[in-house]
Amino acid sequence: MSKNVIIFGDSYSTFKGIIPEGYEPYYYPGGYSNGVEKNDVETPEDTWWGQLIPEIGGNLLLNNSWSGSTVGYTGYNNVDCSESSSFIYRFKQLRDAGFFKENKIDTVFVFGGTNDCWCGAPMGELKYEGWTKEDLYSVLPAFSYFLKILTDELKDCKIVAIVNSELGEPFTQSAKTAIEHYGITPVMLEDIDKLTGHPTLKGMTSIKEQILKAL
């Protein structure tokens, strides 16, 4: 595991100027979250991935993270994210543009599900085949579907799925079940220091250390 790394994430993995143009950041230079509230994650090097990738000898090829984004198609206020910010749609955009064929990718980090749990989307139940579009508006079938299309496309990659602390049941255990079903490495976070629900510098360092331990 090394070299070219890509990330699929939400606010916890964003940093202004690093994520794609038009994607919403949470962390800004100088320690501003959402460009307003002050925190101590001041540079890309302070983030969990900014700390981790040099330690594993990696190169960040793409950070595909969007603040507030859900894995599935239901966003905050019941907004339909099936053709905007959802992890599933962003993945399909890259796939259809030939990104995965044109680039050598060695390691993928998936850090999602937090907003799916926070936004009030229906939880649903895990399923491993026969998804309908309607299924993808529910958290658990969308989560397992995303892992399925990811593993199908990136068969030779090391894939690591990170699950936030404090998301409660039934998501946390079901997410771990789905991650292990697809042979993906799970990182089930615990005791992350946060400010307004988001990792501080201490929290970022703890995330990095828990990922390294899981690896």
PDB file of N, CA, C and O in Angstrom, residues 34-69:
ATOM      1  N   ASN A  34     -15.845  26.408   7.533  1.00  0.00           N
ATOM      2  CA  ASN A  34     -16.880  27.103   6.766  1.00  0.00           C
ATOM      3  C   ASN A  34     -16.513  28.564   6.521  1.00  0.00           C
ATOM      4  O   ASN A  34     -17.366  29.397   6.259  1.00  0.00           O
ATOM      5  N   GLY A  35     -15.223  28.871   6.619  1.00  0.00           N
ATOM      6  CA  GLY A  35     -14.764  30.228   6.373  1.00  0.00           C
ATOM      7  C   GLY A  35     -15.101  31.196   7.486  1.00  0.00           C
ATOM      8  O   GLY A  35     -14.805  32.383   7.384  1.00  0.00           O
ATOM      9  N   VAL A  36     -15.704  30.705   8.580  1.00  0.00           N
ATOM     10  CA  VAL A  36     -16.182  31.613   9.625  1.00  0.00           C
ATOM     11  C   VAL A  36     -15.640  31.231  11.010  1.00  0.00           C
ATOM     12  O   VAL A  36     -14.914  31.984  11.636  1.00  0.00           O
ATOM     13  N   GLU A  37     -16.038  30.037  11.492  1.00  0.00           N
ATOM     14  CA  GLU A  37     -15.676  29.641  12.854  1.00  0.00           C
ATOM     15  C   GLU A  37     -14.199  29.257  12.930  1.00  0.00           C
ATOM     16  O   GLU A  37     -13.667  28.607  12.040  1.00  0.00           O
ATOM     17  N   LYS A  38     -13.554  29.631  14.019  1.00  0.00           N
ATOM     18  CA  LYS A  38     -12.129  29.371  14.154  1.00  0.00           C
ATOM     19  C   LYS A  38     -11.894  27.986  14.757  1.00  0.00           C
ATOM     20  O   LYS A  38     -12.589  27.579  15.684  1.00  0.00           O
ATOM     21  N   ASN A  39     -10.930  27.275  14.190  1.00  0.00           N
ATOM     22  CA  ASN A  39     -10.466  26.035  14.811  1.00  0.00           C
ATOM     23  C   ASN A  39      -8.954  25.951  14.616  1.00  0.00           C
ATOM     24  O   ASN A  39      -8.340  26.896  14.116  1.00  0.00           O
ATOM     25  N   ASP A  40      -8.362  24.829  15.015  1.00  0.00           N
ATOM     26  CA  ASP A  40      -6.901  24.741  14.945  1.00  0.00           C
ATOM     27  C   ASP A  40      -6.408  23.809  13.833  1.00  0.00           C
ATOM     28  O   ASP A  40      -5.250  23.413  13.826  1.00  0.00           O
ATOM     29  N   VAL A  41      -7.276  23.471  12.874  1.00  0.00           N
ATOM     30  CA  VAL A  41      -6.835  22.760  11.667  1.00  0.00           C
ATOM     31  C   VAL A  41      -6.570  23.840  10.622  1.00  0.00           C
ATOM     32  O   VAL A  41      -7.480  24.321   9.960  1.00  0.00           O
ATOM     33  N   GLU A  42      -5.310  24.266  10.518  1.00  0.00           N
ATOM     34  CA  GLU A  42      -4.977  25.488   9.791  1.00  0.00           C
ATOM     35  C   GLU A  42      -4.396  25.265   8.401  1.00  0.00           C
ATOM     36  O   GLU A  42      -4.423  26.163   7.565  1.00  0.00           O
ATOM     37  N   THR A  43      -3.840  24.085   8.151  1.00  0.00           N
ATOM     38  CA  THR A  43      -3.207  23.795   6.862  1.00  0.00           C
ATOM     39  C   THR A  43      -3.616  22.396   6.411  1.00  0.00           C
ATOM     40  O   THR A  43      -4.076  21.581   7.218  1.00  0.00           O
ATOM     41  N   PRO A  44      -3.445  22.070   5.126  1.00  0.00           N
ATOM     42  CA  PRO A  44      -3.725  20.709   4.681  1.00  0.00           C
ATOM     43  C   PRO A  44      -2.921  19.668   5.456  1.00  0.00           C
ATOM     44  O   PRO A  44      -3.401  18.545   5.671  1.00  0.00           O
ATOM     45  N   GLU A  45      -1.721  20.047   5.897  1.00  0.00           N
ATOM     46  CA  GLU A  45      -0.871  19.108   6.639  1.00  0.00           C
ATOM     47  C   GLU A  45      -1.442  18.766   8.009  1.00  0.00           C
ATOM     48  O   GLU A  45      -1.033  17.783   8.639  1.00  0.00           O
ATOM     49  N   ASP A  46      -2.395  19.579   8.495  1.00  0.00           N
ATOM     50  CA  ASP A  46      -3.032  19.311   9.792  1.00  0.00           C
ATOM     51  C   ASP A  46      -4.149  18.274   9.699  1.00  0.00           C
ATOM     52  O   ASP A  46      -4.564  17.735  10.719  1.00  0.00           O
ATOM     53  N   THR A  47      -4.667  18.040   8.509  1.00  0.00           N
ATOM     54  CA  THR A  47      -5.791  17.114   8.351  1.00  0.00           C
ATOM     55  C   THR A  47      -5.346  15.674   8.589  1.00  0.00           C
ATOM     56  O   THR A  47      -4.144  15.375   8.586  1.00  0.00           O
ATOM     57  N   TRP A  48      -6.311  14.778   8.763  1.00  0.00           N
ATOM     58  CA  TRP A  48      -5.942  13.360   8.972  1.00  0.00           C
ATOM     59  C   TRP A  48      -5.164  12.820   7.781  1.00  0.00           C
ATOM     60  O   TRP A  48      -4.179  12.103   7.945  1.00  0.00           O
ATOM     61  N   TRP A  49      -5.598  13.191   6.565  1.00  0.00           N
ATOM     62  CA  TRP A  49      -4.929  12.678   5.361  1.00  0.00           C
ATOM     63  C   TRP A  49      -3.600  13.389   5.116  1.00  0.00           C
ATOM     64  O   TRP A  49      -2.666  12.778   4.594  1.00  0.00           O
ATOM     65  N   GLY A  50      -3.538  14.649   5.498  1.00  0.00           N
ATOM     66  CA  GLY A  50      -2.279  15.380   5.346  1.00  0.00           C
ATOM     67  C   GLY A  50      -1.191  14.825   6.242  1.00  0.00           C
ATOM     68  O   GLY A  50      -0.002  14.883   5.897  1.00  0.00           O
ATOM     69  N   GLN A  51      -1.596  14.285   7.385  1.00  0.00           N
ATOM     70  CA  GLN A  51      -0.640  13.632   8.286  1.00  0.00           C
ATOM     71  C   GLN A  51      -0.329  12.206   7.832  1.00  0.00           C
ATOM     72  O   GLN A  51       0.808  11.741   7.901  1.00  0.00           O
ATOM     73  N   LEU A  52      -1.379  11.515   7.368  1.00  0.00           N
ATOM     74  CA  LEU A  52      -1.255  10.078   7.070  1.00  0.00           C
ATOM     75  C   LEU A  52      -0.468   9.783   5.798  1.00  0.00           C
ATOM     76  O   LEU A  52       0.411   8.902   5.789  1.00  0.00           O
ATOM     77  N   ILE A  53      -0.792  10.487   4.722  1.00  0.00           N
ATOM     78  CA  ILE A  53      -0.250  10.116   3.410  1.00  0.00           C
ATOM     79  C   ILE A  53       1.282  10.148   3.370  1.00  0.00           C
ATOM     80  O   ILE A  53       1.901   9.211   2.841  1.00  0.00           O
ATOM     81  N   PRO A  54       1.947  11.170   3.935  1.00  0.00           N
ATOM     82  CA  PRO A  54       3.418  11.112   3.959  1.00  0.00           C
ATOM     83  C   PRO A  54       3.951   9.920   4.758  1.00  0.00           C
ATOM     84  O   PRO A  54       4.979   9.335   4.401  1.00  0.00           O
ATOM     85  N   GLU A  55       3.245   9.547   5.810  1.00  0.00           N
ATOM     86  CA  GLU A  55       3.706   8.430   6.650  1.00  0.00           C
ATOM     87  C   GLU A  55       3.620   7.094   5.931  1.00  0.00           C
ATOM     88  O   GLU A  55       4.376   6.156   6.248  1.00  0.00           O
ATOM     89  N   ILE A  56       2.694   6.972   4.974  1.00  0.00           N
ATOM     90  CA  ILE A  56       2.578   5.704   4.244  1.00  0.00           C
ATOM     91  C   ILE A  56       3.269   5.785   2.878  1.00  0.00           C
ATOM     92  O   ILE A  56       3.122   4.896   2.051  1.00  0.00           O
ATOM     93  N   GLY A  57       4.015   6.862   2.668  1.00  0.00           N
ATOM     94  CA  GLY A  57       4.758   7.003   1.418  1.00  0.00           C
ATOM     95  C   GLY A  57       3.870   7.228   0.224  1.00  0.00           C
ATOM     96  O   GLY A  57       4.167   6.782  -0.887  1.00  0.00           O
ATOM     97  N   GLY A  58       2.750   7.917   0.444  1.00  0.00           N
ATOM     98  CA  GLY A  58       1.766   8.078  -0.617  1.00  0.00           C
ATOM     99  C   GLY A  58       1.824   9.427  -1.311  1.00  0.00           C
ATOM    100  O   GLY A  58       2.484  10.367  -0.862  1.00  0.00           O
ATOM    101  N   ASN A  59       1.110   9.498  -2.429  1.00  0.00           N
ATOM    102  CA  ASN A  59       0.932  10.720  -3.193  1.00  0.00           C
ATOM    103  C   ASN A  59      -0.571  10.940  -3.351  1.00  0.00           C
ATOM    104  O   ASN A  59      -1.276  10.051  -3.833  1.00  0.00           O
ATOM    105  N   LEU A  60      -1.063  12.111  -2.932  1.00  0.00           N
ATOM    106  CA  LEU A  60      -2.489  12.389  -3.043  1.00  0.00           C
ATOM    107  C   LEU A  60      -2.825  12.730  -4.488  1.00  0.00           C
ATOM    108  O   LEU A  60      -2.515  13.811  -4.974  1.00  0.00           O
ATOM    109  N   LEU A  61      -3.468  11.783  -5.154  1.00  0.00           N
ATOM    110  CA  LEU A  61      -3.852  11.963  -6.553  1.00  0.00           C
ATOM    111  C   LEU A  61      -5.141  12.767  -6.669  1.00  0.00           C
ATOM    112  O   LEU A  61      -5.282  13.621  -7.543  1.00  0.00           O
ATOM    113  N   LEU A  62      -6.094  12.506  -5.760  1.00  0.00           N
ATOM    114  CA  LEU A  62      -7.385  13.191  -5.796  1.00  0.00           C
ATOM    115  C   LEU A  62      -8.036  13.129  -4.427  1.00  0.00           C
ATOM    116  O   LEU A  62      -8.126  12.057  -3.833  1.00  0.00           O
ATOM    117  N   ASN A  63      -8.482  14.293  -3.951  1.00  0.00           N
ATOM    118  CA  ASN A  63      -9.312  14.329  -2.746  1.00  0.00           C
ATOM    119  C   ASN A  63     -10.718  14.729  -3.174  1.00  0.00           C
ATOM    120  O   ASN A  63     -11.029  15.904  -3.343  1.00  0.00           O
ATOM    121  N   ASN A  64     -11.576  13.732  -3.358  1.00  0.00           N
ATOM    122  CA  ASN A  64     -12.935  13.939  -3.848  1.00  0.00           C
ATOM    123  C   ASN A  64     -13.875  14.055  -2.647  1.00  0.00           C
ATOM    124  O   ASN A  64     -14.677  13.161  -2.372  1.00  0.00           O
ATOM    125  N   SER A  65     -13.746  15.166  -1.925  1.00  0.00           N
ATOM    126  CA  SER A  65     -14.535  15.363  -0.708  1.00  0.00           C
ATOM    127  C   SER A  65     -15.367  16.635  -0.811  1.00  0.00           C
ATOM    128  O   SER A  65     -14.931  17.627  -1.390  1.00  0.00           O
ATOM    129  N   TRP A  66     -16.558  16.584  -0.215  1.00  0.00           N
ATOM    130  CA  TRP A  66     -17.536  17.663  -0.337  1.00  0.00           C
ATOM    131  C   TRP A  66     -18.227  17.800   1.007  1.00  0.00           C
ATOM    132  O   TRP A  66     -18.872  16.860   1.480  1.00  0.00           O
ATOM    133  N   SER A  67     -18.118  18.973   1.607  1.00  0.00           N
ATOM    134  CA  SER A  67     -18.705  19.192   2.928  1.00  0.00           C
ATOM    135  C   SER A  67     -20.228  19.055   2.875  1.00  0.00           C
ATOM    136  O   SER A  67     -20.885  19.584   1.982  1.00  0.00           O
ATOM    137  N   GLY A  68     -20.772  18.315   3.849  1.00  0.00           N
ATOM    138  CA  GLY A  68     -22.215  18.111   3.923  1.00  0.00           C
ATOM    139  C   GLY A  68     -22.740  17.009   3.037  1.00  0.00           C
ATOM    140  O   GLY A  68     -23.949  16.765   3.000  1.00  0.00           O
ATOM    141  N   SER A  69     -21.844  16.329   2.324  1.00  0.00           N
ATOM    142  CA  SER A  69     -22.308  15.341   1.349  1.00  0.00           C
ATOM    143  C   SER A  69     -22.656  14.007   1.999  1.00  0.00           C
ATOM    144  O   SER A  69     -22.096  13.607   3.014  1.00  0.00           O
TER     145      SER A  69
END
